[in-house]
Coordinates of C-alpha atoms in Angstrom, one line a residue:
M200 CA 30.0 3.9 -218.0
V201 CA 28.2 1.5 -214.9
Y202 CA 29.7 -1.6 -213.8
H203 CA 28.1 -3.9 -212.0
V204 CA 30.5 -6.7 -210.6
I205 CA 30.7 -9.8 -208.2
G206 CA 33.7 -9.3 -205.2
T207 CA 33.9 -12.9 -203.2
M208 CA 36.6 -12.7 -200.2
S209 CA 37.7 -15.5 -198.0
G210 CA 39.2 -14.1 -194.7
S211 CA 41.8 -16.0 -193.4
S212 CA 38.5 -16.1 -189.6
M213 CA 37.4 -19.6 -191.8
D214 CA 33.4 -18.0 -191.7
G215 CA 33.1 -18.6 -195.8
L216 CA 32.6 -16.9 -198.5
D217 CA 31.1 -13.5 -199.1
I218 CA 30.0 -13.2 -202.5
A219 CA 28.7 -9.0 -203.4
Y220 CA 27.3 -7.9 -206.6
C221 CA 28.7 -3.9 -206.6
S222 CA 28.0 -1.7 -209.4
F223 CA 30.5 1.2 -210.0
E224 CA 30.4 4.5 -211.7
E225 CA 33.3 6.7 -212.4
I226 CA 32.6 10.4 -213.0
G227 CA 35.3 12.8 -213.7
G228 CA 37.9 10.5 -211.7
K229 CA 34.9 10.1 -208.7
W230 CA 33.6 7.0 -207.8
S231 CA 30.8 6.2 -206.5
F232 CA 29.2 2.6 -205.3
T233 CA 25.8 0.5 -204.5
I234 CA 25.8 -2.5 -203.0
K235 CA 22.9 -4.3 -204.2
H236 CA 23.1 -7.5 -203.3
A237 CA 25.2 -9.8 -200.5
I238 CA 25.6 -12.7 -198.8
C239 CA 28.2 -14.8 -197.0
Y240 CA 28.5 -19.0 -197.9
P241 CA 29.4 -20.8 -194.8
F242 CA 31.9 -23.1 -195.8
D243 CA 31.0 -27.3 -194.3
D244 CA 32.7 -29.1 -192.2
Q245 CA 35.1 -30.8 -194.4
W246 CA 36.1 -27.1 -195.6
K247 CA 36.7 -25.6 -192.8
Q248 CA 38.4 -29.1 -191.7
T249 CA 41.1 -28.7 -194.9
L250 CA 41.5 -24.9 -195.3
A251 CA 42.2 -25.2 -191.2
S252 CA 44.6 -27.7 -192.3
I253 CA 45.4 -26.5 -195.6
T254 CA 49.2 -25.4 -195.8
T255 CA 50.0 -28.7 -194.2
L256 CA 49.6 -30.7 -197.4
P257 CA 51.8 -32.2 -199.6
A258 CA 52.5 -29.6 -202.8
K259 CA 50.6 -32.3 -205.4
Q260 CA 47.8 -32.2 -202.8
L261 CA 47.7 -28.5 -202.5
L262 CA 47.1 -28.1 -206.0
L263 CA 44.3 -30.5 -206.5
T264 CA 42.9 -28.7 -203.4
H265 CA 43.3 -25.5 -205.0
A266 CA 42.0 -26.6 -207.8
A267 CA 38.5 -27.9 -205.9
F268 CA 38.1 -24.8 -203.9
G269 CA 37.9 -23.3 -207.0
H270 CA 35.0 -25.2 -208.3
W271 CA 33.5 -25.1 -205.4
M272 CA 33.7 -21.3 -205.3
G273 CA 32.8 -21.1 -209.1
H274 CA 29.5 -23.1 -208.1
A275 CA 27.9 -21.1 -204.8
I276 CA 28.6 -18.4 -207.8
Q277 CA 27.0 -19.7 -210.2
N278 CA 23.9 -19.9 -206.9
F279 CA 24.2 -16.8 -206.2
I280 CA 23.8 -15.1 -209.3
E281 CA 20.6 -17.5 -210.5
Q282 CA 19.4 -16.9 -206.0
F283 CA 19.3 -13.0 -207.0
G284 CA 17.9 -13.1 -210.6
L285 CA 21.9 -11.7 -212.2
E286 CA 22.2 -13.7 -215.6
H287 CA 23.1 -11.2 -217.8
K288 CA 24.1 -9.1 -215.7
V289 CA 27.3 -9.2 -214.2
H290 CA 30.5 -8.1 -216.5
L291 CA 33.1 -9.0 -214.3
I292 CA 34.2 -11.4 -211.4
A293 CA 36.9 -10.3 -208.3
S294 CA 37.9 -13.4 -206.3
H295 CA 40.5 -13.0 -203.4
G296 CA 40.4 -16.5 -203.1
H297 CA 41.5 -17.6 -199.3
T298 CA 45.4 -17.0 -198.3
V299 CA 47.6 -20.1 -197.9
F300 CA 50.9 -18.7 -197.1
H301 CA 51.8 -15.4 -197.0
E302 CA 55.7 -14.3 -197.8
P303 CA 56.3 -11.0 -198.5
K304 CA 60.3 -11.5 -197.9
L305 CA 60.2 -15.1 -199.8
G306 CA 59.0 -13.3 -202.7
M307 CA 55.8 -15.3 -202.4
T308 CA 51.7 -15.4 -202.2
F309 CA 49.7 -18.2 -202.4
Q310 CA 46.3 -17.2 -202.3
M311 CA 43.4 -20.8 -203.2
G312 CA 40.5 -20.8 -205.8
D313 CA 41.1 -21.3 -209.4
G314 CA 40.5 -18.2 -211.2
A315 CA 40.0 -20.6 -214.5
A316 CA 38.0 -22.5 -212.6
I317 CA 35.0 -19.9 -211.8
A318 CA 35.1 -18.3 -215.8
S319 CA 34.9 -22.0 -216.9
I320 CA 32.2 -22.6 -215.3
N321 CA 30.3 -18.9 -214.8
K322 CA 31.0 -18.1 -218.3
L323 CA 32.4 -14.5 -217.6
P324 CA 36.0 -12.3 -217.2
V325 CA 37.5 -13.1 -213.4
V326 CA 40.2 -11.3 -212.2
S327 CA 42.6 -13.3 -209.4
D328 CA 45.4 -13.1 -207.9
L329 CA 45.6 -10.4 -206.8
R330 CA 48.8 -10.2 -204.6
N331 CA 50.8 -10.8 -207.0
M332 CA 52.5 -8.6 -208.9
D333 CA 52.6 -6.3 -206.3
I334 CA 55.1 -9.9 -203.6
A335 CA 57.3 -9.4 -208.2
L336 CA 57.7 -6.0 -208.1
G337 CA 59.6 -5.7 -203.5
G338 CA 56.1 -4.9 -202.8
Q339 CA 54.4 -6.4 -199.1
G340 CA 51.3 -7.8 -201.6
A341 CA 49.1 -6.0 -197.9
P342 CA 47.4 -4.2 -197.6
I343 CA 45.5 -4.2 -200.4
V344 CA 41.6 -2.8 -199.7
P345 CA 43.7 0.9 -199.6
I346 CA 42.6 1.3 -202.9
G347 CA 38.9 0.9 -202.3
E348 CA 39.1 3.8 -199.8
K349 CA 40.8 6.2 -200.8
L350 CA 38.3 5.8 -204.2
L351 CA 35.5 5.9 -202.1
F352 CA 35.6 6.8 -198.7
N353 CA 37.1 10.0 -198.6
Q354 CA 35.5 11.5 -195.8
Y355 CA 37.5 9.7 -192.6
R356 CA 41.3 9.3 -192.0
Y357 CA 40.9 6.3 -190.8
F358 CA 39.8 2.7 -191.7
L359 CA 40.1 -0.3 -189.8
N360 CA 39.3 -3.8 -190.9
L361 CA 38.6 -6.3 -187.3
G362 CA 38.7 -9.7 -188.9
G363 CA 40.5 -12.8 -188.4
I364 CA 43.7 -10.2 -188.8
C365 CA 43.5 -6.3 -188.0
N366 CA 44.0 -4.2 -190.7
I367 CA 44.7 -0.4 -190.6
T368 CA 44.6 2.4 -193.8
I369 CA 46.1 5.3 -193.2
A370 CA 44.7 9.2 -195.5
H371 CA 48.5 10.7 -194.3
E372 CA 49.4 13.6 -196.6
D373 CA 49.2 13.2 -199.9
K374 CA 48.7 9.7 -200.5
H375 CA 47.7 6.5 -198.6
L376 CA 50.1 4.0 -196.3
A377 CA 48.4 0.3 -194.5
F378 CA 49.8 -2.1 -192.5
D379 CA 48.9 -5.5 -190.3
I380 CA 47.9 -4.2 -187.1
C381 CA 47.7 -7.6 -185.1
A382 CA 46.1 -11.0 -185.1
A383 CA 41.9 -10.3 -184.2
N384 CA 38.9 -12.7 -184.6
R385 CA 41.3 -16.0 -185.7
V386 CA 43.0 -16.3 -182.2
L387 CA 39.4 -15.0 -180.3
N388 CA 37.6 -18.3 -182.5
L389 CA 40.2 -20.1 -181.6
L390 CA 39.6 -19.3 -177.6
M391 CA 36.1 -19.3 -177.8
L392 CA 36.3 -23.3 -178.9
E393 CA 37.4 -23.8 -175.6
L394 CA 33.7 -23.1 -174.3
N395 CA 32.0 -24.9 -177.4
L396 CA 31.4 -21.7 -179.4
S397 CA 32.7 -20.1 -182.9
Y398 CA 32.5 -17.0 -181.9
D399 CA 32.4 -14.5 -178.6
E400 CA 28.6 -13.0 -179.6
N401 CA 29.0 -9.0 -178.6
G402 CA 31.8 -10.3 -176.7
N403 CA 30.1 -11.1 -174.1
E404 CA 32.6 -14.4 -172.7
A405 CA 35.4 -11.2 -172.6
R406 CA 33.7 -8.7 -171.0
K407 CA 33.2 -11.4 -168.3
G408 CA 36.7 -12.2 -167.8
Q409 CA 39.6 -10.4 -165.7
L410 CA 42.4 -8.2 -167.5
N411 CA 45.9 -10.5 -166.4
N412 CA 48.5 -7.9 -167.2
E413 CA 51.8 -9.6 -167.8
L414 CA 49.9 -11.4 -170.2
L415 CA 49.5 -8.4 -171.9
S416 CA 52.5 -7.1 -171.5
S417 CA 54.1 -10.1 -173.0
L418 CA 52.3 -9.7 -176.6
N419 CA 52.5 -6.0 -176.5
L420 CA 56.1 -6.7 -176.5
L421 CA 56.8 -9.3 -179.5
D422 CA 58.9 -8.0 -182.6
Y423 CA 56.0 -7.6 -185.2
Y424 CA 55.0 -4.2 -182.6
Q425 CA 58.2 -2.6 -183.2
Q426 CA 59.1 -2.9 -186.8
P427 CA 58.6 0.0 -189.3
F428 CA 55.5 -0.4 -191.6
P429 CA 55.1 -1.0 -194.6
K430 CA 54.6 -4.7 -192.8
S431 CA 52.3 -6.8 -193.5
L432 CA 51.3 -10.6 -191.0
S433 CA 50.6 -14.4 -192.0
N434 CA 47.8 -16.6 -190.6
E435 CA 50.5 -18.3 -188.5
F436 CA 51.3 -15.4 -186.7
G437 CA 48.3 -15.8 -184.5
T438 CA 48.3 -19.2 -184.5
E439 CA 51.7 -19.9 -183.5
T440 CA 53.1 -17.1 -182.3
I441 CA 50.2 -15.1 -179.4
L442 CA 47.8 -18.2 -179.5
T443 CA 51.0 -20.3 -178.5
L444 CA 51.6 -17.1 -175.8
I445 CA 48.3 -16.9 -174.9
Q446 CA 48.1 -21.0 -174.2
S447 CA 51.3 -20.6 -172.2
Y448 CA 49.4 -18.5 -169.5
S449 CA 46.7 -21.0 -166.7
I450 CA 44.6 -19.0 -166.6
P451 CA 40.9 -19.0 -167.6
V452 CA 39.5 -18.7 -171.1
H453 CA 37.3 -15.8 -170.5
D454 CA 40.8 -13.8 -168.1
K455 CA 42.4 -15.4 -172.2
L456 CA 40.0 -13.0 -173.9
H457 CA 39.6 -10.0 -172.0
T458 CA 43.2 -9.3 -172.3
M459 CA 43.6 -10.4 -176.5
C460 CA 40.8 -7.7 -176.3
I461 CA 42.5 -5.2 -174.9
H462 CA 45.7 -6.2 -176.5
I463 CA 44.4 -5.5 -179.9
A464 CA 42.6 -2.6 -178.8
Q465 CA 46.7 -1.4 -177.2
Q466 CA 48.0 -1.7 -180.0
I467 CA 45.3 0.6 -182.9
K468 CA 46.2 3.1 -180.6
S469 CA 49.8 2.9 -180.7
S470 CA 49.3 2.7 -184.5
L471 CA 47.0 5.9 -184.9
A472 CA 50.2 8.1 -182.3
R473 CA 52.5 8.5 -184.5
F474 CA 49.7 9.6 -186.8
Q475 CA 47.5 11.6 -185.3
Q476 CA 47.6 15.5 -185.5
N477 CA 45.8 17.0 -182.3
E478 CA 42.7 17.7 -184.6
P479 CA 39.1 15.0 -183.7
S480 CA 39.6 12.4 -186.7
K481 CA 37.1 10.0 -188.0
L482 CA 37.9 6.1 -187.9
L483 CA 35.6 3.7 -189.9
V484 CA 35.2 0.1 -188.4
T485 CA 33.9 -3.2 -190.3
G486 CA 35.3 -6.5 -190.6
G487 CA 33.3 -9.0 -188.4
G488 CA 34.6 -7.4 -185.0
A489 CA 32.9 -4.8 -185.3
F490 CA 29.8 -6.6 -183.8
N491 CA 32.2 -7.3 -181.4
T492 CA 30.7 -5.1 -179.3
F493 CA 33.3 -5.6 -175.9
L494 CA 36.4 -5.0 -178.6
V495 CA 34.8 -1.7 -179.9
E496 CA 34.0 -0.8 -176.4
C497 CA 37.8 -1.3 -175.8
I498 CA 39.3 0.5 -178.7
T499 CA 36.7 3.6 -178.7
N500 CA 38.0 4.0 -174.9
E501 CA 42.0 3.6 -176.2
L502 CA 41.1 6.6 -178.5
A503 CA 39.6 8.6 -176.9
A504 CA 42.7 10.4 -175.9
L505 CA 43.5 10.8 -179.3
Q506 CA 40.5 12.2 -180.6
V507 CA 39.2 9.7 -182.9
E508 CA 35.5 8.9 -183.0
V509 CA 34.6 5.6 -184.3
V510 CA 32.4 4.9 -186.6
I511 CA 30.6 1.7 -187.2
P512 CA 28.4 2.0 -190.9
S513 CA 25.5 0.0 -191.6
N514 CA 26.1 -4.0 -190.9
E515 CA 25.8 -4.0 -195.0
L516 CA 28.8 -2.8 -195.0
V517 CA 31.2 -3.7 -192.0
E518 CA 30.2 -7.7 -193.6
Y519 CA 31.1 -6.9 -196.9
K520 CA 33.6 -4.3 -197.3
E521 CA 36.9 -6.3 -198.6
A522 CA 34.1 -7.8 -200.7
L523 CA 33.4 -5.1 -202.2
V524 CA 36.6 -4.0 -202.4
M525 CA 37.4 -7.1 -204.5
A526 CA 34.6 -6.0 -206.9
L527 CA 36.5 -2.7 -206.8
I528 CA 39.9 -3.8 -207.3
G529 CA 38.7 -5.9 -211.1
V530 CA 37.2 -3.4 -212.3
L531 CA 40.3 -1.5 -211.7
R532 CA 42.4 -4.1 -213.7
W533 CA 39.7 -4.5 -216.3
R534 CA 40.3 -0.5 -217.4
E535 CA 44.1 -1.2 -216.6
E536 CA 44.8 1.4 -214.3
E537 CA 46.3 0.8 -211.1
N538 CA 44.6 -0.9 -208.2
V539 CA 47.8 -1.7 -205.8
L540 CA 49.5 1.5 -203.9
S541 CA 53.2 1.3 -203.3
S542 CA 52.5 3.9 -200.5
V543 CA 50.8 1.0 -198.7
T544 CA 53.1 -1.6 -199.4
G545 CA 56.5 -0.9 -200.2
A546 CA 56.5 -1.7 -203.7
S547 CA 58.7 0.1 -207.0
R548 CA 55.8 1.0 -208.3
S549 CA 51.7 1.1 -208.2
S550 CA 50.5 -1.6 -210.1
V551 CA 47.8 -3.2 -212.2
G552 CA 47.3 -7.0 -210.1
G553 CA 45.0 -9.7 -211.0
A554 CA 45.7 -12.5 -213.5
L555 CA 42.2 -12.1 -216.2
W556 CA 40.5 -15.4 -217.6
M557 CA 37.7 -15.4 -220.4
G558 CA 35.3 -17.8 -219.5
Q559 CA 32.6 -16.8 -222.4
D560 CA 32.2 -19.4 -224.7

């Protein structure tokens, strides 16, 4: 059977809502896919302000915003369906939502965007709350993308996502391992606000800067990097820990950007060094940071010594790989098959994650 599914992703970079209409087919245990249409609907200024301060809201206002964001997402998906003429061509919708709180040690994660609201507007089945079951089983609830990397991209050994948070998946022996490495685009974008820009196009501003060795050493000594995996990061690690440390240095913003890029590259190298054997391997890089030419150069230079080739795929896959995998996770949930890997998250077992909302008339 061929599944036609919409996957959505709202990442910590807060660029907007990624929506991808994808087709999947499974034959003899092997999956194939096509991204047929994809687009990012940017958040307006009001939603950007709301999302930036969401963790400070009292409980009732947070839940009201959760419902409102679900309705906003539902209408965005409805517009997407109309824009590309997909009426009666979608089997289901898989929605990641927008992460507000992620506290696996406390047994809690919360992705905003009410799945019931999305289902009610589009009158289609919706799979949401994709991380909750894994958290309940004692896992990190993250990363959840590795199931897609395992089933759709088995020609690579390493998978790097350069989003608001940088995370890695490793095809190691007979299982997949994954963990968050460090903060990435979220910090770089916040630093760019000092230049009255929302992001660093091609890494041009970072390239102008100079390395500050003292700051680099302070960043590399943070406790998180010494912790064993499985492990994951909340958005606050970037905004409160990394950014606060960077801003404690009275140096030009270009030097901060430059040093942060090298910090990211060095942490990627450190993460791969323990797994890389003395043989050439390939690293697939996706996420918005893949368009940061300077950052990619830093990563490429660091990984050359490990014989790891950095591969940047098509722009479509760079931008929408996470939405693609959310769609696949939705299909697996519909089929009642495992869609979150315990080898990645540290949960007591792999699980079938996701709440299913039936939206038919």
